[in-house]
């Protein structure tokens, strides 16, 4: 074979090779790249996840936003209850037993503003009522879970004003469903059983689904037989509430007032020592949420005169959380002595340590409000 023929064959070989590579490249680009472009972008996926995380709300945020629409309801005789803003008309949902026998009530908001309210709907069979508060028109109501019922194990928040303590939150789960019970003059059917503690004054407050901040029910009764409460599913009485809101009652039915009787039959123990324990527990719960304003407000005036709010707050700035290991109370005349053994998680120069304390408080009434009048503590070694 001549050199010319060899050069020609080599040239043909490389030409065919280049054509083949080119054809393969065209095929790959036309088939594989579009398929890749149709797949989700990793960058976009990460951005979507980050956006979702940003939009999700934590527990403290849900509590803060919800409390703004929860109110304390007070009758002329001093009876107390709770309620929550249902719509932008200023309509507040509560229990019938909270406002039974009256037409006008006083409503106090979370920022301590007082308004007059008028009962525009009340049932003599179902423990539900609606109070219209003109001063709350245009305010943002709570979101209502209007379709699905809650399920066993759902995490919930119970908000209200137990013993008149506004902006109180207790946590728990749906521990039972479809419960039936009679608390004269009302019949409770298909209600939620919850583990979040409920005390006198909580009645009428909202049961909140922790995951979304939606109203699941109306907290209505409790028991001292363990941490058990009962809440009426909002979806079961929604049509009743909306009917009163659209067409207020012109004449209210004669509903028997059942505030005190209601709680006695629900097996509540409202002795002073139980109220005192509740107050001390609420004090530490407020500290754990870094709500120093509420915690300071629970102190009596004499104690507050001895320590300023700034000094009080600074004293707890290094305390991350407090756990009550044990707590007991004993009556002493008009006051109650409360002894608690606590474990405090504290930080100092970036280091975390745990310390145990024995604290003693004196709890009593001041201007008709339950207060922590004095306190002292010692380190347990």
Coordinates of N, CA and C in Angstrom, one line a residue, residues 140-315:
X140 N -58.9 41.6 64.5 CA -58.7 40.3 63.9 C -59.2 39.2 64.8
X141 N -60.1 38.3 64.3 CA -60.6 37.2 65.1 C -59.6 36.0 65.0
X142 N -59.9 35.0 65.8 CA -59.1 33.8 65.7 C -59.5 33.0 64.5
X143 N -58.6 32.2 64.0 CA -58.9 31.3 62.9 C -59.7 30.1 63.4
X144 N -60.8 29.7 62.7 CA -61.6 28.6 63.2 C -61.4 27.4 62.4
X145 N -61.3 26.2 63.1 CA -61.2 24.9 62.4 C -62.6 24.5 62.1
X146 N -63.1 24.9 60.9 CA -64.6 24.8 60.6 C -65.0 23.5 60.0
X147 N -64.1 22.6 59.7 CA -64.5 21.3 59.0 C -64.1 20.1 59.7
X148 N -62.8 19.8 59.9 CA -62.4 18.5 60.5 C -62.4 18.5 62.0
X149 N -62.7 17.4 62.6 CA -62.6 17.2 64.0 C -61.2 16.9 64.4
X150 N -60.8 17.1 65.6 CA -59.5 16.8 66.1 C -59.4 15.3 66.3
X151 N -58.1 14.8 66.4 CA -57.9 13.4 66.6 C -57.1 13.2 67.8
X152 N -57.2 11.9 68.3 CA -56.5 11.5 69.5 C -55.0 11.8 69.3
X153 N -54.4 12.5 70.3 CA -52.9 12.8 70.3 C -52.6 14.1 69.7
X154 N -53.6 14.9 69.2 CA -53.3 16.2 68.7 C -52.8 17.1 69.8
X155 N -51.8 17.9 69.6 CA -51.3 18.7 70.7 C -52.1 20.0 70.7
X156 N -52.5 20.4 71.9 CA -53.5 21.6 72.0 C -53.0 22.5 73.1
X157 N -53.6 23.8 73.0 CA -53.3 24.8 74.0 C -54.7 25.2 74.5
X158 N -54.8 25.4 75.8 CA -56.0 25.9 76.4 C -55.7 27.3 77.0
X159 N -56.4 28.3 76.4 CA -56.2 29.7 76.8 C -57.4 30.3 77.6
X160 N -57.2 31.2 78.5 CA -58.3 31.8 79.3 C -57.7 32.5 80.5
X161 N -58.7 32.7 81.4 CA -58.3 33.5 82.6 C -58.7 32.7 83.9
X162 N -58.1 31.6 84.2 CA -58.4 30.8 85.4 C -58.2 31.6 86.6
X163 N -59.2 31.6 87.6 CA -59.1 32.4 88.8 C -58.8 33.9 88.5
X164 N -59.2 34.4 87.3 CA -59.0 35.8 86.9 C -57.6 36.1 86.4
X165 N -56.7 35.1 86.3 CA -55.4 35.3 85.8 C -55.4 35.3 84.3
X166 N -55.3 36.5 83.8 CA -55.4 36.7 82.3 C -54.2 36.2 81.6
X167 N -54.3 35.9 80.3 CA -53.3 35.4 79.5 C -52.6 34.2 80.0
X168 N -53.4 33.3 80.5 CA -52.9 32.0 81.0 C -53.0 30.9 79.9
X169 N -51.9 30.1 79.7 CA -51.9 29.1 78.7 C -51.5 27.8 79.4
X170 N -52.2 26.7 79.1 CA -51.8 25.4 79.5 C -51.8 24.5 78.3
X171 N -50.9 23.5 78.3 CA -50.7 22.7 77.2 C -51.1 21.2 77.4
X172 N -51.3 20.5 76.4 CA -51.7 19.1 76.5 C -52.0 18.5 75.2
X173 N -52.8 17.4 75.2 CA -53.2 16.7 74.0 C -54.6 16.4 74.0
X174 N -55.2 16.0 72.9 CA -56.5 15.4 72.9 C -56.4 14.0 73.4
X175 N -56.9 13.8 74.6 CA -56.7 12.5 75.3 C -57.9 11.6 75.1
X176 N -59.0 12.1 74.5 CA -60.2 11.3 74.3 C -61.2 12.1 73.4
X177 N -62.0 11.3 72.7 CA -62.9 12.0 71.7 C -64.3 11.3 72.0
X178 N -65.4 12.0 71.5 CA -66.7 11.5 71.6 C -67.1 11.2 73.0
X179 N -66.8 12.0 74.0 CA -67.2 11.9 75.3 C -68.5 12.5 75.6
X180 N -69.3 11.9 76.4 CA -70.7 12.4 76.8 C -70.7 12.6 78.3
X181 N -71.3 13.7 78.7 CA -71.5 13.9 80.2 C -72.6 14.9 80.4
X182 N -73.2 14.8 81.6 CA -74.3 15.8 82.0 C -73.8 16.6 83.1
X183 N -73.8 17.9 82.9 CA -73.6 18.9 84.0 C -74.8 19.9 83.9
X184 N -75.7 19.6 84.8 CA -77.0 20.4 84.7 C -76.8 21.9 84.7
X185 N -77.5 22.6 83.9 CA -78.6 22.2 83.0 C -78.2 21.8 81.6
X186 N -76.9 21.4 81.4 CA -76.4 21.2 80.0 C -76.1 19.8 79.8
X187 N -76.2 19.4 78.6 CA -75.8 18.0 78.1 C -74.7 18.2 77.1
X188 N -73.6 17.5 77.5 CA -72.4 17.6 76.6 C -72.3 16.3 75.8
X189 N -72.3 16.4 74.5 CA -72.2 15.2 73.6 C -71.0 15.4 72.7
X190 N -70.3 14.3 72.5 CA -69.2 14.2 71.5 C -68.2 15.3 71.8
X191 N -67.9 15.5 73.0 CA -66.9 16.5 73.4 C -65.5 15.9 73.4
X192 N -64.5 16.8 73.3 CA -63.1 16.4 73.4 C -62.7 16.3 74.9
X193 N -62.0 15.3 75.2 CA -61.3 15.1 76.5 C -59.9 15.6 76.3
X194 N -59.4 16.5 77.1 CA -58.0 17.0 76.9 C -57.2 16.9 78.2
X195 N -55.9 16.8 78.1 CA -55.0 16.7 79.2 C -54.5 18.1 79.7
X196 N -54.8 19.1 78.9 CA -54.5 20.5 79.3 C -55.3 20.9 80.5
X197 N -54.7 21.3 81.7 CA -55.5 21.6 82.8 C -56.5 22.8 82.6
X198 N -57.7 22.7 83.1 CA -58.7 23.7 83.1 C -59.2 24.0 84.5
X199 N -59.2 25.3 84.8 CA -59.7 25.7 86.2 C -60.8 26.7 86.0
X200 N -61.5 27.0 87.1 CA -62.6 28.0 87.1 C -62.1 29.3 86.5
X201 N -62.8 29.9 85.6 CA -62.3 31.1 84.9 C -61.9 30.8 83.5
X202 N -61.5 29.5 83.2 CA -61.1 29.1 81.9 C -62.3 28.9 81.0
X203 N -63.5 28.7 81.6 CA -64.6 28.4 80.8 C -64.9 29.4 79.7
X204 N -65.1 28.9 78.5 CA -65.4 29.8 77.4 C -64.2 30.1 76.6
X205 N -63.0 29.8 77.1 CA -61.8 30.1 76.4 C -61.6 29.1 75.2
X206 N -60.7 29.5 74.3 CA -60.5 28.6 73.1 C -59.5 27.4 73.3
X207 N -59.8 26.3 72.7 CA -58.9 25.2 72.6 C -58.2 25.3 71.3
X208 N -56.9 25.5 71.3 CA -56.2 25.8 70.0 C -55.4 24.6 69.6
X209 N -55.4 24.3 68.3 CA -54.6 23.3 67.7 C -53.2 23.9 67.6
X210 N -52.2 23.3 68.3 CA -50.9 23.9 68.4 C -50.2 24.0 67.1
X211 N -50.5 23.0 66.2 CA -49.8 23.0 64.9 C -50.1 24.2 64.0
X212 N -51.4 24.6 64.0 CA -51.9 25.7 63.1 C -52.4 27.0 63.8
X213 N -52.6 26.9 65.1 CA -53.2 28.1 65.8 C -54.7 28.2 65.6
X214 N -55.4 27.2 65.0 CA -56.8 27.3 64.8 C -57.6 26.9 66.1
X215 N -58.8 27.4 66.2 CA -59.7 27.1 67.3 C -60.3 25.7 67.0
X216 N -60.1 24.8 67.9 CA -60.7 23.5 67.8 C -62.0 23.4 68.6
X217 N -62.0 24.1 69.8 CA -63.2 23.9 70.7 C -63.3 25.0 71.7
X218 N -64.3 24.9 72.5 CA -64.6 25.8 73.6 C -64.4 25.1 74.9
X219 N -63.5 25.5 75.7 CA -63.2 24.9 77.0 C -64.3 25.1 77.9
X220 N -64.8 24.0 78.5 CA -66.1 24.1 79.2 C -66.1 23.5 80.6
X221 N -65.3 22.5 80.9 CA -65.4 21.9 82.2 C -64.1 21.2 82.5
X222 N -63.9 20.9 83.8 CA -62.7 20.2 84.2 C -62.9 19.3 85.3
X223 N -61.9 18.6 85.8 CA -62.0 17.6 86.9 C -60.7 17.6 87.7
X224 N -60.8 17.4 89.0 CA -59.6 17.3 89.8 C -59.1 15.9 89.9
X225 N -59.8 15.0 89.1 CA -59.4 13.6 89.1 C -58.3 13.4 88.0
X226 N -57.1 13.9 88.2 CA -56.1 13.9 87.2 C -56.3 15.1 86.3
X227 N -55.4 15.2 85.3 CA -55.4 16.4 84.4 C -56.4 16.1 83.3
X228 N -57.7 16.3 83.6 CA -58.7 16.0 82.6 C -59.6 17.3 82.4
X229 N -59.8 17.7 81.2 CA -60.7 18.8 80.9 C -61.6 18.4 79.7
X230 N -62.6 19.2 79.5 CA -63.6 18.8 78.4 C -63.8 20.1 77.6
X231 N -63.8 19.9 76.3 CA -64.0 21.1 75.4 C -65.0 20.7 74.3
X232 N -65.9 21.6 74.0 CA -66.9 21.4 73.0 C -66.3 21.7 71.6
X233 N -66.4 20.7 70.7 CA -65.8 20.9 69.3 C -66.5 22.1 68.7
X234 N -65.8 23.1 68.2 CA -66.4 24.3 67.6 C -67.2 23.9 66.3
X235 N -66.8 22.9 65.6 CA -67.5 22.5 64.4 C -68.9 22.1 64.7
X236 N -69.1 21.5 65.9 CA -70.5 21.0 66.2 C -71.5 22.1 66.6
X237 N -71.0 23.3 66.9 CA -71.9 24.4 67.3 C -71.7 25.6 66.4
X238 N -71.0 25.5 65.3 CA -70.7 26.6 64.4 C -71.9 27.2 63.8
X239 N -72.9 26.4 63.4 CA -74.1 26.9 62.8 C -74.9 27.7 63.8
X240 N -74.9 27.3 65.1 CA -75.6 27.9 66.1 C -75.0 29.3 66.4
X241 N -73.7 29.4 66.4 CA -73.0 30.6 66.7 C -73.2 31.6 65.5
X242 N -73.1 31.1 64.3 CA -73.2 32.0 63.1 C -74.7 32.5 63.0
X243 N -75.6 31.7 63.4 CA -77.0 32.1 63.4 C -77.3 33.3 64.3
X244 N -76.7 33.2 65.6 CA -76.9 34.3 66.5 C -76.2 35.6 66.0
X245 N -75.0 35.4 65.4 CA -74.3 36.5 64.8 C -75.0 37.2 63.7
X246 N -75.6 36.4 62.9 CA -76.4 37.0 61.7 C -77.7 37.6 62.2
X247 N -78.4 36.9 63.1 CA -79.7 37.4 63.7 C -79.7 37.3 65.2
X248 N -79.2 38.3 65.8 CA -79.2 38.3 67.3 C -80.5 38.1 67.9
X249 N -80.6 37.5 69.1 CA -81.8 37.2 69.8 C -82.3 38.6 70.3
X250 N -83.6 38.8 70.2 CA -84.3 40.0 70.8 C -84.7 39.8 72.2
X251 N -85.0 38.5 72.5 CA -85.3 38.1 73.9 C -84.5 36.9 74.3
X252 N -83.8 37.0 75.4 CA -83.0 35.9 75.9 C -83.8 34.9 76.7
X253 N -83.5 33.6 76.5 CA -84.2 32.6 77.3 C -83.8 32.6 78.7
X254 N -84.6 32.1 79.6 CA -84.3 32.1 81.0 C -83.4 30.9 81.3
X255 N -82.1 31.2 81.3 CA -81.1 30.2 81.6 C -80.6 30.3 83.0
X256 N -80.7 29.2 83.7 CA -80.3 29.2 85.1 C -78.8 29.4 85.2
X257 N -78.3 30.4 86.1 CA -76.9 30.6 86.3 C -76.3 29.4 87.0
X258 N -75.2 28.9 86.5 CA -74.6 27.7 87.0 C -73.1 27.8 87.2
X259 N -72.6 29.0 87.4 CA -71.2 29.1 87.5 C -70.6 28.2 88.6
X260 N -70.9 28.5 89.8 CA -70.3 27.7 90.9 C -70.8 26.3 90.9
X261 N -72.1 26.1 90.7 CA -72.6 24.7 90.7 C -72.0 23.9 89.6
X262 N -71.7 24.5 88.4 CA -71.1 23.8 87.3 C -69.8 23.2 87.7
X263 N -69.0 24.0 88.3 CA -67.6 23.5 88.7 C -67.7 22.5 89.8
X264 N -68.6 22.7 90.7 CA -68.7 21.7 91.8 C -69.0 20.3 91.2
X265 N -70.0 20.3 90.3 CA -70.4 19.0 89.7 C -69.4 18.5 88.8
X266 N -68.5 19.3 88.3 CA -67.4 18.9 87.4 C -66.2 18.4 88.3
X267 N -66.4 18.3 89.6 CA -65.4 17.8 90.6 C -64.2 18.7 90.7
X268 N -64.4 20.0 90.6 CA -63.3 20.9 90.8 C -63.1 21.1 92.3
X269 N -61.8 21.2 92.7 CA -61.5 21.5 94.1 C -60.9 23.0 94.0
X270 N -61.7 23.9 94.5 CA -61.4 25.3 94.4 C -60.9 25.9 95.8
X271 N -60.3 25.0 96.6 CA -59.8 25.4 97.9 C -58.6 26.4 97.7
X272 N -58.4 27.3 98.6 CA -57.3 28.3 98.5 C -56.0 27.7 98.2
X273 N -55.7 26.6 98.8 CA -54.3 26.0 98.6 C -54.1 25.6 97.1
X274 N -55.2 25.1 96.5 CA -55.1 24.7 95.1 C -54.9 25.9 94.2
X275 N -55.6 27.0 94.5 CA -55.4 28.2 93.8 C -54.0 28.8 93.9
X276 N -53.5 28.7 95.2 CA -52.1 29.2 95.4 C -51.1 28.4 94.7
X277 N -51.2 27.0 94.6 CA -50.3 26.2 93.9 C -50.4 26.6 92.4
X278 N -51.6 26.8 91.9 CA -51.8 27.2 90.5 C -51.1 28.5 90.2
X279 N -51.2 29.4 91.1 CA -50.5 30.7 90.9 C -49.0 30.6 90.9
X280 N -48.4 29.9 91.8 CA -47.0 29.7 91.8 C -46.5 29.0 90.5
X281 N -47.3 27.9 90.1 CA -47.0 27.2 88.9 C -47.0 28.2 87.7
X282 N -48.0 29.1 87.6 CA -48.2 30.0 86.6 C -47.0 31.0 86.6
X283 N -46.5 31.4 87.8 CA -45.4 32.3 87.9 C -44.2 31.7 87.2
X284 N -43.9 30.4 87.5 CA -42.7 29.8 86.8 C -42.9 29.5 85.3
X285 N -44.1 29.3 85.0 CA -44.4 29.1 83.5 C -44.2 30.4 82.8
X286 N -44.6 31.5 83.4 CA -44.3 32.8 82.8 C -42.8 33.0 82.6
X287 N -42.0 32.7 83.6 CA -40.6 32.8 83.5 C -40.0 32.0 82.4
X288 N -40.5 30.8 82.3 CA -40.0 29.9 81.2 C -40.3 30.4 79.8
X289 N -41.4 31.2 79.7 CA -41.7 31.8 78.4 C -41.0 33.2 78.3
X290 N -40.2 33.6 79.3 CA -39.5 34.9 79.3 C -40.5 36.0 79.3
X291 N -41.7 35.7 79.9 CA -42.7 36.8 80.1 C -42.6 37.3 81.5
X292 N -41.5 38.2 81.6 CA -41.2 38.7 82.9 C -42.3 39.7 83.4
X293 N -42.9 40.4 82.5 CA -44.0 41.3 82.9 C -45.1 40.6 83.6
X294 N -45.6 39.5 83.1 CA -46.6 38.8 83.7 C -46.2 38.2 85.1
X295 N -45.0 37.6 85.1 CA -44.5 37.1 86.4 C -44.4 38.2 87.4
X296 N -43.9 39.3 87.1 CA -43.8 40.4 88.0 C -45.1 40.9 88.5
X297 N -46.1 40.9 87.6 CA -47.5 41.3 87.9 C -48.1 40.4 89.0
X298 N -47.6 39.2 89.1 CA -48.2 38.3 90.1 C -47.7 38.5 91.5
X299 N -46.7 39.4 91.7 CA -46.2 39.7 93.0 C -47.1 40.7 93.7
X300 N -47.1 40.7 95.0 CA -47.9 41.6 95.7 C -47.2 43.0 95.7
X301 N -48.0 44.0 96.1 CA -47.5 45.4 96.0 C -46.3 45.6 97.0
X302 N -46.3 45.1 98.1 CA -45.2 45.2 99.1 C -43.9 44.6 98.5
X303 N -44.0 43.5 97.9 CA -42.9 42.9 97.3 C -42.4 43.7 96.1
X304 N -43.3 44.2 95.3 CA -42.9 45.0 94.2 C -42.2 46.3 94.7
X305 N -42.6 46.9 95.8 CA -42.0 48.1 96.3 C -40.6 47.9 96.8
X306 N -40.2 46.6 97.1 CA -38.9 46.3 97.5 C -38.0 45.9 96.3
X307 N -38.5 45.6 95.2 CA -37.7 45.2 94.0 C -38.4 45.8 92.8
X308 N -37.6 46.5 92.0 CA -38.1 47.1 90.8 C -38.3 46.0 89.7
X309 N -39.0 46.3 88.7 CA -39.2 45.4 87.6 C -37.9 45.1 86.9
X310 N -37.1 46.1 86.7 CA -35.8 45.9 86.0 C -34.9 45.0 86.8
X311 N -34.8 45.2 88.1 CA -34.0 44.3 89.0 C -34.6 42.9 89.0
X312 N -35.9 42.8 89.0 CA -36.5 41.4 89.0 C -36.2 40.7 87.7
X313 N -36.4 41.4 86.6 CA -36.1 40.8 85.3 C -34.6 40.4 85.2
X314 N -33.7 41.3 85.6 CA -32.3 41.0 85.4 C -31.9 39.8 86.3
X315 N -32.6 39.6 87.4 CA -32.3 38.4 88.2 C -32.6 37.1 87.6

